[in-house]
mmCIF file of C-alpha atoms in Angstrom:
data_model
loop_
_atom_site.group_PDB
_atom_site.id
_atom_site.type_symbol
_atom_site.label_atom_id
_atom_site.label_comp_id
_atom_site.label_asym_id
_atom_site.label_seq_id
_atom_site.Cartn_x
_atom_site.Cartn_y
_atom_site.Cartn_z
ATOM 1 C CA MET W 212 0.000 0.000 0.000
ATOM 2 C CA ALA W 213 1.216 3.518 -0.777
ATOM 3 C CA HIS W 214 2.112 5.848 2.050
ATOM 4 C CA PHE W 215 0.522 9.282 2.352
ATOM 5 C CA GLN W 216 1.587 12.439 4.082
ATOM 6 C CA ALA W 217 -0.556 15.080 5.719
ATOM 7 C CA VAL W 218 -0.911 18.369 3.833
ATOM 8 C CA THR W 219 -2.529 21.730 4.560
ATOM 9 C CA LEU W 220 -4.548 23.214 1.692
ATOM 10 C CA TYR W 221 -6.253 26.509 1.049
ATOM 11 C CA SER W 222 -9.285 26.573 -1.245
ATOM 12 C CA PRO W 223 -9.581 26.893 -4.145
ATOM 13 C CA ILE W 224 -6.757 24.545 -5.205
ATOM 14 C CA SER W 225 -6.540 22.399 -8.301
ATOM 15 C CA THR W 226 -5.185 18.862 -7.750
ATOM 16 C CA SER W 227 -4.673 15.734 -9.812
ATOM 17 C CA ILE W 228 -6.330 13.589 -7.153
ATOM 18 C CA GLY W 229 -9.227 15.399 -5.582
ATOM 19 C CA ILE W 230 -12.879 16.336 -5.534
ATOM 20 C CA THR W 231 -14.423 19.663 -6.485
ATOM 21 C CA ARG W 232 -17.437 20.167 -4.291
ATOM 22 C CA ASP W 233 -17.608 23.050 -1.827
ATOM 23 C CA TYR W 234 -15.673 26.192 -1.020
ATOM 24 C CA PHE W 235 -14.016 26.554 2.376
ATOM 25 C CA PRO W 236 -12.248 29.815 3.234
ATOM 26 C CA LYS W 237 -10.279 28.177 6.042
ATOM 27 C CA PRO W 238 -7.284 25.820 5.664
ATOM 28 C CA ILE W 239 -8.001 22.095 5.444
ATOM 29 C CA THR W 240 -5.536 19.824 7.216
ATOM 30 C CA ARG W 241 -5.241 16.200 6.218
ATOM 31 C CA ILE W 242 -5.111 13.492 8.885
ATOM 32 C CA VAL W 243 -3.278 10.157 8.694
ATOM 33 C CA PRO W 244 -5.311 7.511 6.825
ATOM 34 C CA THR W 245 -6.505 4.344 8.490
ATOM 35 C CA LYS W 246 -6.724 0.924 6.886
ATOM 36 C CA PHE W 247 -10.128 0.105 5.430
ATOM 37 C CA LYS W 248 -10.707 -3.543 6.362
ATOM 38 C CA THR W 249 -12.968 -4.613 3.509
ATOM 39 C CA ASN W 250 -11.037 -3.241 0.540
ATOM 40 C CA LYS W 251 -7.666 -2.359 2.066
ATOM 41 C CA HIS W 252 -7.650 1.144 0.544
ATOM 42 C CA ALA W 253 -6.579 4.251 2.373
ATOM 43 C CA VAL W 254 -9.333 6.229 4.044
ATOM 44 C CA TRP W 255 -8.939 10.000 4.302
ATOM 45 C CA LYS W 256 -10.935 12.621 6.142
ATOM 46 C CA HIS W 257 -10.531 16.367 6.476
ATOM 47 C CA GLY W 258 -10.910 18.176 9.766
ATOM 48 C CA LEU W 259 -13.482 20.945 9.998
ATOM 49 C CA GLY W 260 -14.776 20.496 13.521
ATOM 50 C CA MET W 261 -18.397 19.438 13.996
ATOM 51 C CA LYS W 262 -19.772 21.232 10.916
ATOM 52 C CA PHE W 263 -19.890 18.139 8.712
ATOM 53 C CA LYS W 264 -23.125 17.879 6.741
ATOM 54 C CA SER W 265 -22.789 15.441 3.849
ATOM 55 C CA LYS W 266 -20.482 12.535 3.048
ATOM 56 C CA HIS W 267 -18.894 11.798 -0.319
ATOM 57 C CA THR W 268 -16.609 9.020 -1.535
ATOM 58 C CA VAL W 269 -14.787 8.731 -4.867
ATOM 59 C CA TRP W 270 -12.344 6.269 -6.383
ATOM 60 C CA LYS W 271 -9.357 7.489 -8.362
ATOM 61 C CA HIS W 272 -5.993 5.917 -9.174
ATOM 62 C CA GLY W 273 -6.864 2.909 -6.996
ATOM 63 C CA LEU W 274 -7.363 5.057 -3.898
ATOM 64 C CA GLN W 275 -10.470 5.700 -1.882
ATOM 65 C CA LEU W 276 -10.906 9.299 -0.764
ATOM 66 C CA LYS W 277 -13.544 9.676 1.904
ATOM 67 C CA PHE W 278 -14.527 13.025 3.343
ATOM 68 C CA ASP W 279 -17.376 14.989 4.877
ATOM 69 C CA GLY W 280 -18.604 17.994 2.900
ATOM 70 C CA TRP W 281 -19.799 21.249 4.403
ATOM 71 C CA ARG W 282 -22.418 22.795 2.173
ATOM 72 C CA GLU W 283 -21.939 26.421 1.158
ATOM 73 C CA PRO W 284 -24.707 27.162 -1.409
ATOM 74 C CA THR W 285 -23.128 30.411 -2.640
ATOM 75 C CA ASN W 286 -19.656 29.003 -3.211
ATOM 76 C CA THR W 287 -19.268 25.739 -5.080
ATOM 77 C CA LEU W 288 -17.091 23.846 -7.534
ATOM 78 C CA ASN W 289 -13.818 24.403 -5.755
ATOM 79 C CA CYS W 290 -11.378 21.672 -4.716
ATOM 80 C CA ILE W 291 -11.505 20.785 -1.059
ATOM 81 C CA CYS W 292 -9.361 17.691 -0.693
ATOM 82 C CA LYS W 293 -6.160 16.192 -1.890
ATOM 83 C CA ALA W 294 -4.262 12.928 -1.376
ATOM 84 C CA GLN W 295 -0.548 13.265 -1.855
ATOM 85 C CA ILE W 296 1.571 10.150 -2.290
ATOM 86 C CA ASP W 297 4.623 10.272 -0.062
ATOM 87 C CA SER W 298 7.842 8.916 -1.522
ATOM 88 C CA GLY W 299 9.046 7.751 1.874
ATOM 89 C CA GLU W 300 7.800 6.476 5.205
ATOM 90 C CA THR W 301 5.774 8.421 7.707
ATOM 91 C CA GLU W 302 7.547 9.645 10.820
ATOM 92 C CA LEU W 303 5.664 7.057 12.877
ATOM 93 C CA SER W 304 6.689 4.153 10.647
ATOM 94 C CA LYS W 305 10.284 5.399 10.602
ATOM 95 C CA ALA W 306 10.337 5.449 14.398
ATOM 96 C CA GLU W 307 8.836 1.957 14.520
ATOM 97 C CA THR W 308 11.459 0.714 12.057
ATOM 98 C CA ARG W 309 14.257 2.202 14.165
ATOM 99 C CA ASN W 310 12.851 0.606 17.309
ATOM 100 C CA GLN W 311 12.575 -2.765 15.584
ATOM 101 C CA ARG W 312 16.169 -2.564 14.395
ATOM 102 C CA VAL W 313 17.365 -1.740 17.897
ATOM 103 C CA LEU W 314 15.329 -4.658 19.236
ATOM 104 C CA GLN W 315 16.751 -6.948 16.554
ATOM 105 C CA VAL W 316 20.296 -6.021 17.512
ATOM 106 C CA ALA W 317 19.476 -6.592 21.181
ATOM 107 C CA LEU W 318 18.090 -10.051 20.382
ATOM 108 C CA TRP W 319 21.159 -11.034 18.371
ATOM 109 C CA VAL W 320 23.370 -9.832 21.221
ATOM 110 C CA MET W 321 21.219 -11.889 23.587
ATOM 111 C CA GLU W 322 21.749 -14.922 21.348
ATOM 112 C CA GLY W 323 25.508 -14.479 21.555
ATOM 113 C CA VAL W 324 25.406 -14.089 25.329
ATOM 114 C CA TYR W 325 23.111 -17.125 25.640
ATOM 115 C CA ILE W 326 25.399 -19.398 23.627
ATOM 116 C CA PHE W 327 28.719 -18.220 25.049
ATOM 117 C CA TRP W 328 27.620 -17.909 28.676
ATOM 118 C CA LEU W 329 25.559 -21.095 28.918
ATOM 119 C CA PHE W 330 27.432 -23.387 26.521
ATOM 120 C CA LEU W 331 31.033 -22.293 26.105
ATOM 121 C CA LEU W 332 32.360 -20.133 28.929
ATOM 122 C CA PRO W 333 33.438 -21.756 32.224
ATOM 123 C CA TYR W 334 32.237 -18.898 34.444
ATOM 124 C CA ALA W 335 28.561 -19.839 34.832
ATOM 125 C CA PRO W 336 27.588 -22.475 37.430
ATOM 126 C CA GLY W 337 28.463 -26.015 36.399
ATOM 127 C CA ASP W 338 30.572 -27.188 33.487
ATOM 128 C CA PRO W 339 30.577 -25.849 29.897
ATOM 129 C CA VAL W 340 29.608 -28.204 27.103
ATOM 130 C CA TRP W 341 33.233 -28.940 26.196
ATOM 131 C CA ALA W 342 33.990 -30.079 29.764
ATOM 132 C CA ILE W 343 30.714 -31.777 30.636
ATOM 133 C CA LYS W 344 31.058 -34.637 33.116
ATOM 134 C CA PRO W 345 29.622 -38.144 32.596
ATOM 135 C CA TYR W 346 27.506 -37.650 35.722
ATOM 136 C CA THR W 347 25.754 -34.630 34.147
ATOM 137 C CA ILE W 348 25.057 -36.631 30.988
ATOM 138 C CA LYS W 349 23.604 -39.461 33.092
ATOM 139 C CA ILE W 350 21.290 -37.022 34.923
ATOM 140 C CA LEU W 351 20.028 -35.636 31.605
ATOM 141 C CA LEU W 352 19.362 -39.145 30.291
ATOM 142 C CA ASP W 353 17.531 -40.106 33.486
ATOM 143 C CA LEU W 354 15.433 -36.943 33.281
ATOM 144 C CA SER W 355 14.545 -37.819 29.695
ATOM 145 C CA LEU W 356 13.375 -41.267 30.818
ATOM 146 C CA ASN W 357 11.108 -39.573 33.356
ATOM 147 C CA PHE W 358 9.602 -37.388 30.608
ATOM 148 C CA PHE W 359 6.270 -35.934 31.769
ATOM 149 C CA PHE W 360 6.457 -38.189 34.859
ATOM 150 C CA ILE W 361 5.118 -41.136 32.826
ATOM 151 C CA LEU W 362 7.467 -43.759 34.259
ATOM 152 C CA PRO W 363 7.348 -42.563 37.898
ATOM 153 C CA LEU W 364 3.543 -42.412 37.848
ATOM 154 C CA ALA W 365 3.315 -45.804 36.121
ATOM 155 C CA ASN W 366 5.576 -47.331 38.781
ATOM 156 C CA SER W 367 3.456 -45.739 41.515
ATOM 157 C CA ALA W 368 0.368 -47.287 39.919
ATOM 158 C CA GLY W 369 1.953 -50.755 40.056
ATOM 159 C CA PHE W 370 3.301 -51.038 36.489
ATOM 160 C CA HIS W 371 6.960 -52.030 36.520
ATOM 161 C CA LEU W 372 7.776 -52.931 32.934
ATOM 162 C CA MET W 373 10.573 -50.395 33.293
ATOM 163 C CA GLU W 374 11.803 -48.784 36.482
ATOM 164 C CA ALA W 375 11.993 -45.000 36.605
ATOM 165 C CA PRO W 376 15.330 -43.495 37.668
ATOM 166 C CA VAL W 377 15.067 -41.913 41.108
ATOM 167 C CA LEU W 378 15.988 -38.231 40.947
ATOM 168 C CA HIS W 379 15.322 -35.319 43.232
ATOM 169 C CA PRO W 380 11.691 -34.199 42.686
ATOM 170 C CA THR W 381 12.632 -30.525 42.274
ATOM 171 C CA VAL W 382 15.034 -31.421 39.450
ATOM 172 C CA GLU W 383 12.403 -33.565 37.737
ATOM 173 C CA ALA W 384 9.789 -30.835 38.120
ATOM 174 C CA LEU W 385 12.061 -28.133 36.673
ATOM 175 C CA PHE W 386 12.981 -30.277 33.666
ATOM 176 C CA ASN W 387 9.408 -31.275 32.847
ATOM 177 C CA PHE W 388 8.089 -27.746 33.399
ATOM 178 C CA VAL W 389 10.463 -26.298 30.791
ATOM 179 C CA ILE W 390 9.882 -29.162 28.340
ATOM 180 C CA ALA W 391 6.088 -28.875 28.615
ATOM 181 C CA TRP W 392 6.297 -25.114 28.095
ATOM 182 C CA THR W 393 8.489 -25.684 25.028
ATOM 183 C CA MET W 394 5.993 -28.197 23.634
ATOM 184 C CA MET W 395 3.185 -25.651 23.906
ATOM 185 C CA PHE W 396 5.166 -23.144 21.846
ATOM 186 C CA ALA W 397 4.606 -25.291 18.731
ATOM 187 C CA PRO W 398 1.013 -24.185 17.928
ATOM 188 C CA LEU W 399 1.967 -20.596 18.748
ATOM 189 C CA LEU W 400 4.887 -20.630 16.308
ATOM 190 C CA PHE W 401 2.857 -22.406 13.623
ATOM 191 C CA THR W 402 0.121 -19.742 13.805
ATOM 192 C CA ASP W 403 2.434 -16.739 14.135
ATOM 193 C CA CYS W 404 1.361 -14.011 11.709
ATOM 194 C CA LYS W 405 5.018 -13.206 10.949
ATOM 195 C CA ARG W 406 6.245 -16.749 10.372
ATOM 196 C CA ASN W 407 6.668 -16.054 6.631
ATOM 197 C CA ARG W 408 9.705 -13.925 7.522
ATOM 198 C CA PHE W 409 11.536 -17.035 8.707
ATOM 199 C CA GLY W 410 13.058 -18.732 5.699
ATOM 200 C CA GLY W 411 13.749 -22.078 7.352
ATOM 201 C CA SER W 412 11.581 -24.928 8.571
ATOM 202 C CA LEU W 413 9.475 -24.054 11.597
ATOM 203 C CA GLU W 414 9.063 -27.751 12.332
ATOM 204 C CA ALA W 415 12.844 -28.204 12.499
ATOM 205 C CA LEU W 416 13.162 -25.079 14.642
ATOM 206 C CA TRP W 417 10.635 -26.392 17.146
ATOM 207 C CA VAL W 418 12.206 -29.882 17.259
ATOM 208 C CA VAL W 419 15.584 -28.314 18.051
ATOM 209 C CA GLN W 420 13.853 -26.075 20.593
ATOM 210 C CA MET W 421 12.627 -29.174 22.438
ATOM 211 C CA PHE W 422 16.280 -30.068 23.089
ATOM 212 C CA LEU W 423 18.055 -26.693 23.118
ATOM 213 C CA THR W 424 15.152 -24.439 24.165
ATOM 214 C CA ASN W 425 16.016 -20.802 23.377
ATOM 215 C CA THR W 426 19.077 -21.486 21.222
ATOM 216 C CA LEU W 427 16.996 -21.091 18.045
ATOM 217 C CA LEU W 428 13.964 -19.296 19.473
ATOM 218 C CA ILE W 429 15.962 -16.112 20.117
ATOM 219 C CA PRO W 430 17.104 -15.889 16.449
ATOM 220 C CA TYR W 431 13.521 -16.529 15.326
ATOM 221 C CA MET W 432 12.307 -13.629 17.462
ATOM 222 C CA ALA W 433 14.947 -11.419 15.815
ATOM 223 C CA ILE W 434 14.244 -12.580 12.258
ATOM 224 C CA ARG W 435 10.488 -12.042 12.548
ATOM 225 C CA LEU W 436 11.187 -8.356 13.218
ATOM 226 C CA GLY W 437 12.875 -7.979 9.838
ATOM 227 C CA ALA W 438 11.420 -7.022 6.483
ATOM 228 C CA SER W 439 8.666 -9.291 5.228
ATOM 229 C CA ARG W 440 9.583 -11.590 2.368
ATOM 230 C CA SER W 441 6.129 -10.951 0.893
ATOM 231 C CA SER W 442 3.046 -8.934 1.727
ATOM 232 C CA SER W 443 1.160 -12.037 2.783
ATOM 233 C CA LEU W 444 1.645 -15.687 3.541
ATOM 234 C CA SER W 445 2.235 -17.841 0.489
ATOM 235 C CA LYS W 446 -0.092 -20.686 -0.383
ATOM 236 C CA SER W 447 2.392 -23.246 0.929
ATOM 237 C CA GLN W 448 2.644 -21.356 4.212
ATOM 238 C CA LYS W 449 -1.113 -21.097 4.599
ATOM 239 C CA VAL W 450 -1.758 -24.797 3.991
ATOM 240 C CA LYS W 451 -0.533 -26.664 7.051
ATOM 241 C CA SER W 452 0.493 -30.280 6.822
ATOM 242 C CA GLY W 453 2.232 -32.873 8.930
ATOM 243 C CA ILE W 454 3.333 -31.761 12.365
ATOM 244 C CA GLN W 455 1.954 -28.222 11.880
ATOM 245 C CA LEU W 456 -1.523 -29.543 11.122
ATOM 246 C CA VAL W 457 -1.421 -31.926 14.081
ATOM 247 C CA MET W 458 -0.229 -29.268 16.505
ATOM 248 C CA THR W 459 -2.594 -26.500 15.410
ATOM 249 C CA SER W 460 -5.717 -28.636 15.022
ATOM 250 C CA GLY W 461 -4.962 -30.285 18.362
ATOM 251 C CA ALA W 462 -4.005 -27.051 20.134
ATOM 252 C CA ARG W 463 -6.538 -27.596 22.925
ATOM 253 C CA ILE W 464 -5.195 -31.080 23.554
ATOM 254 C CA ILE W 465 -1.649 -29.700 23.657
ATOM 255 C CA GLY W 466 -2.794 -26.958 26.021
ATOM 256 C CA THR W 467 -4.592 -29.430 28.275
ATOM 257 C CA LEU W 468 -1.567 -31.738 28.390
ATOM 258 C CA GLY W 469 0.756 -28.823 29.079
ATOM 259 C CA GLY W 470 -1.509 -27.505 31.819
ATOM 260 C CA LEU W 471 -1.731 -30.954 33.413
ATOM 261 C CA VAL W 472 2.049 -31.420 33.371
ATOM 262 C CA GLY W 473 2.521 -27.955 34.872
ATOM 263 C CA PHE W 474 0.107 -28.822 37.680
ATOM 264 C CA ILE W 475 1.882 -32.133 38.322
ATOM 265 C CA CYS W 476 5.196 -30.259 38.506
ATOM 266 C CA ILE W 477 3.869 -28.181 41.387
ATOM 267 C CA ILE W 478 2.519 -31.253 43.197
ATOM 268 C CA TRP W 479 5.774 -33.113 42.517
ATOM 269 C CA VAL W 480 7.868 -30.396 44.129
ATOM 270 C CA LEU W 481 5.670 -30.499 47.232
ATOM 271 C CA PHE W 482 4.948 -34.210 47.611
ATOM 272 C CA GLY W 483 6.781 -36.156 44.884
ATOM 273 C CA ARG W 484 8.763 -39.225 45.994
ATOM 274 C CA ASP W 485 7.659 -38.670 49.571
ATOM 275 C CA ASP W 486 8.897 -42.149 50.493
ATOM 276 C CA ALA W 487 12.406 -41.612 49.084
ATOM 277 C CA GLY W 488 13.691 -39.447 51.917
ATOM 278 C CA PHE W 489 14.000 -36.090 50.167
ATOM 279 C CA GLY W 490 12.908 -34.246 53.283
ATOM 280 C CA SER W 491 10.512 -31.419 53.967
ATOM 281 C CA LEU W 492 9.590 -28.573 51.647
ATOM 282 C CA ALA W 493 12.356 -26.441 53.183
ATOM 283 C CA ASP W 494 14.886 -29.209 52.522
ATOM 284 C CA ARG W 495 13.701 -29.510 48.922
ATOM 285 C CA TRP W 496 13.942 -25.768 48.401
ATOM 286 C CA ASP W 497 17.486 -25.660 49.797
ATOM 287 C CA PHE W 498 18.490 -28.504 47.481
ATOM 288 C CA PHE W 499 16.924 -26.725 44.507
ATOM 289 C CA LEU W 500 18.875 -23.536 45.192
ATOM 290 C CA ASP W 501 22.119 -25.490 45.495
ATOM 291 C CA TYR W 502 21.271 -27.383 42.296
ATOM 292 C CA ILE W 503 20.803 -24.322 40.072
ATOM 293 C CA LYS W 504 23.964 -22.782 41.561
ATOM 294 C CA SER W 505 26.119 -25.790 40.727
ATOM 295 C CA ASP W 506 24.600 -27.531 37.679
ATOM 296 C CA ARG W 507 24.818 -25.985 34.187
ATOM 297 C CA PRO W 508 21.602 -27.531 32.742
ATOM 298 C CA GLY W 509 19.619 -26.541 35.841
ATOM 299 C CA TYR W 510 21.035 -23.021 35.700
ATOM 300 C CA ALA W 511 20.185 -22.827 31.975
ATOM 301 C CA PHE W 512 16.585 -23.878 32.675
ATOM 302 C CA ILE W 513 16.178 -20.774 34.853
ATOM 303 C CA TRP W 514 17.357 -18.661 31.922
ATOM 304 C CA ASP W 515 14.837 -20.432 29.700
ATOM 305 C CA ILE W 516 11.986 -19.694 32.088
ATOM 306 C CA CYS W 517 12.922 -16.007 32.134
ATOM 307 C CA LEU W 518 13.172 -15.788 28.333
ATOM 308 C CA TYR W 519 9.933 -17.716 27.786
ATOM 309 C CA SER W 520 8.245 -15.287 30.183
ATOM 310 C CA ILE W 521 9.294 -12.473 27.820
ATOM 311 C CA PHE W 522 8.610 -14.177 24.483
ATOM 312 C CA GLN W 523 5.220 -15.638 25.453
ATOM 313 C CA PRO W 524 3.298 -12.344 25.901
ATOM 314 C CA TRP W 525 5.166 -10.848 22.951
ATOM 315 C CA LEU W 526 4.143 -13.589 20.505
ATOM 316 C CA ILE W 527 0.614 -13.987 21.851
ATOM 317 C CA GLY W 528 0.087 -10.221 21.725
ATOM 318 C CA ASN W 529 1.015 -10.235 18.020
ATOM 319 C CA ASN W 530 -1.415 -13.074 17.320
ATOM 320 C CA LEU W 531 -4.584 -12.249 19.240
ATOM 321 C CA GLN W 532 -6.427 -12.239 15.901
ATOM 322 C CA ASN W 533 -6.042 -16.045 15.926
ATOM 323 C CA VAL W 534 -8.073 -16.348 19.129
ATOM 324 C CA GLU W 535 -11.821 -16.916 19.205
ATOM 325 C CA GLU W 536 -13.613 -13.611 19.644
ATOM 326 C CA ASP W 537 -15.230 -14.446 22.975
ATOM 327 C CA LYS W 538 -11.851 -15.448 24.462
ATOM 328 C CA ILE W 539 -9.681 -12.582 23.201
ATOM 329 C CA GLN W 540 -10.097 -10.404 26.274
ATOM 330 C CA ALA W 541 -9.134 -13.199 28.682
ATOM 331 C CA VAL W 542 -6.112 -14.206 26.592
ATOM 332 C CA ARG W 543 -5.069 -10.555 26.276
ATOM 333 C CA TYR W 544 -4.536 -10.354 30.047
ATOM 334 C CA LEU W 545 -3.510 -13.944 30.803
ATOM 335 C CA ARG W 546 -0.675 -13.826 28.254
ATOM 336 C CA PHE W 547 1.418 -11.987 30.842
ATOM 337 C CA VAL W 548 1.148 -14.900 33.290
ATOM 338 C CA PRO W 549 4.091 -17.237 32.576
ATOM 339 C CA TYR W 550 3.037 -20.664 31.310
ATOM 340 C CA VAL W 551 -0.660 -20.090 32.098
ATOM 341 C CA GLY W 552 -0.979 -17.516 29.313
ATOM 342 C CA LEU W 553 0.155 -20.015 26.689
ATOM 343 C CA VAL W 554 -2.330 -22.594 27.949
ATOM 344 C CA ALA W 555 -5.044 -19.939 27.581
ATOM 345 C CA TYR W 556 -3.914 -19.098 24.024
ATOM 346 C CA LEU W 557 -4.031 -22.740 22.947
ATOM 347 C CA TRP W 558 -7.494 -23.146 24.440
ATOM 348 C CA GLY W 559 -8.724 -20.012 22.699
ATOM 349 C CA LEU W 560 -7.109 -20.674 19.318
ATOM 350 C CA ALA W 561 -9.711 -20.485 16.560
ATOM 351 C CA ASN W 562 -9.982 -23.599 14.414
ATOM 352 C CA ASN W 563 -9.484 -22.007 11.009
ATOM 353 C CA GLU W 564 -6.815 -21.318 8.436
ATOM 354 C CA ASP W 565 -5.054 -18.034 7.817
#
């Protein structure tokens, strides 16, 4: 769509794009056009206080000029409005572009800090990836076996086809909380209105995110702030298939599962493995604090929770148009509640295509 700039006119003035209707002795100041939803043309109005009497609309050069006319019977047939095509951006759009560029740079810097501080440098708690100990690898494998508490709960119910590794309940809860939150990001990413700006595979990005959390999500958040590759989603991007179709059509199921796992995490911290001698709630809390101060994966999970708490309301706020109309208001406010807001978005996601 073309950009327009505001102009001040004095009647009578002859213009290439305009309407000759009434004579106004006072200057007419243009206001910024708004987007017209049904036909996507610019809508213009002139400002003459409350003295508007009649409305007129014309089409010329693919533009819609809409204004209110003030009848002056003794003075007619003089130009009263003009749309001037601006060769550049409006001041508002320029400011928005500058802000987005600053935010992009900040996100790329954050990506560098995230990778170097959490993966490569030896200064953060625990060991960097190049000096990881076998014990840390074993803990990660055991946590993976206890994915979503399936094995521990099955053992508690009397099913012992495979024994669940016994780990501290706060460690298990932290791991499953972050993984469940990551899982729920899939429908949000697959319905993101700016996903066409990402040139790669969103499915691959999300699969990597399940293992490396924010390692690729931060770059995605930066890339989606860049220039659009096209004015709208392509046909291939609109038609979901495979994992995207499963995740978006089953968003409520994903949200329910994520909400259930989050609830179990809370219960697990308080009462999980009560017969294994992990002590009182105070003892568990002390262990948890020591754990995140000495273990690199546990420390990184705290970073992930903080970053997800920022990205969740950001992404949901950009995609409220995907939510069912009667749930928009609730999702608008709940999006700021970590974890819970994403459950609300998935429950409110409208079951339609772009």
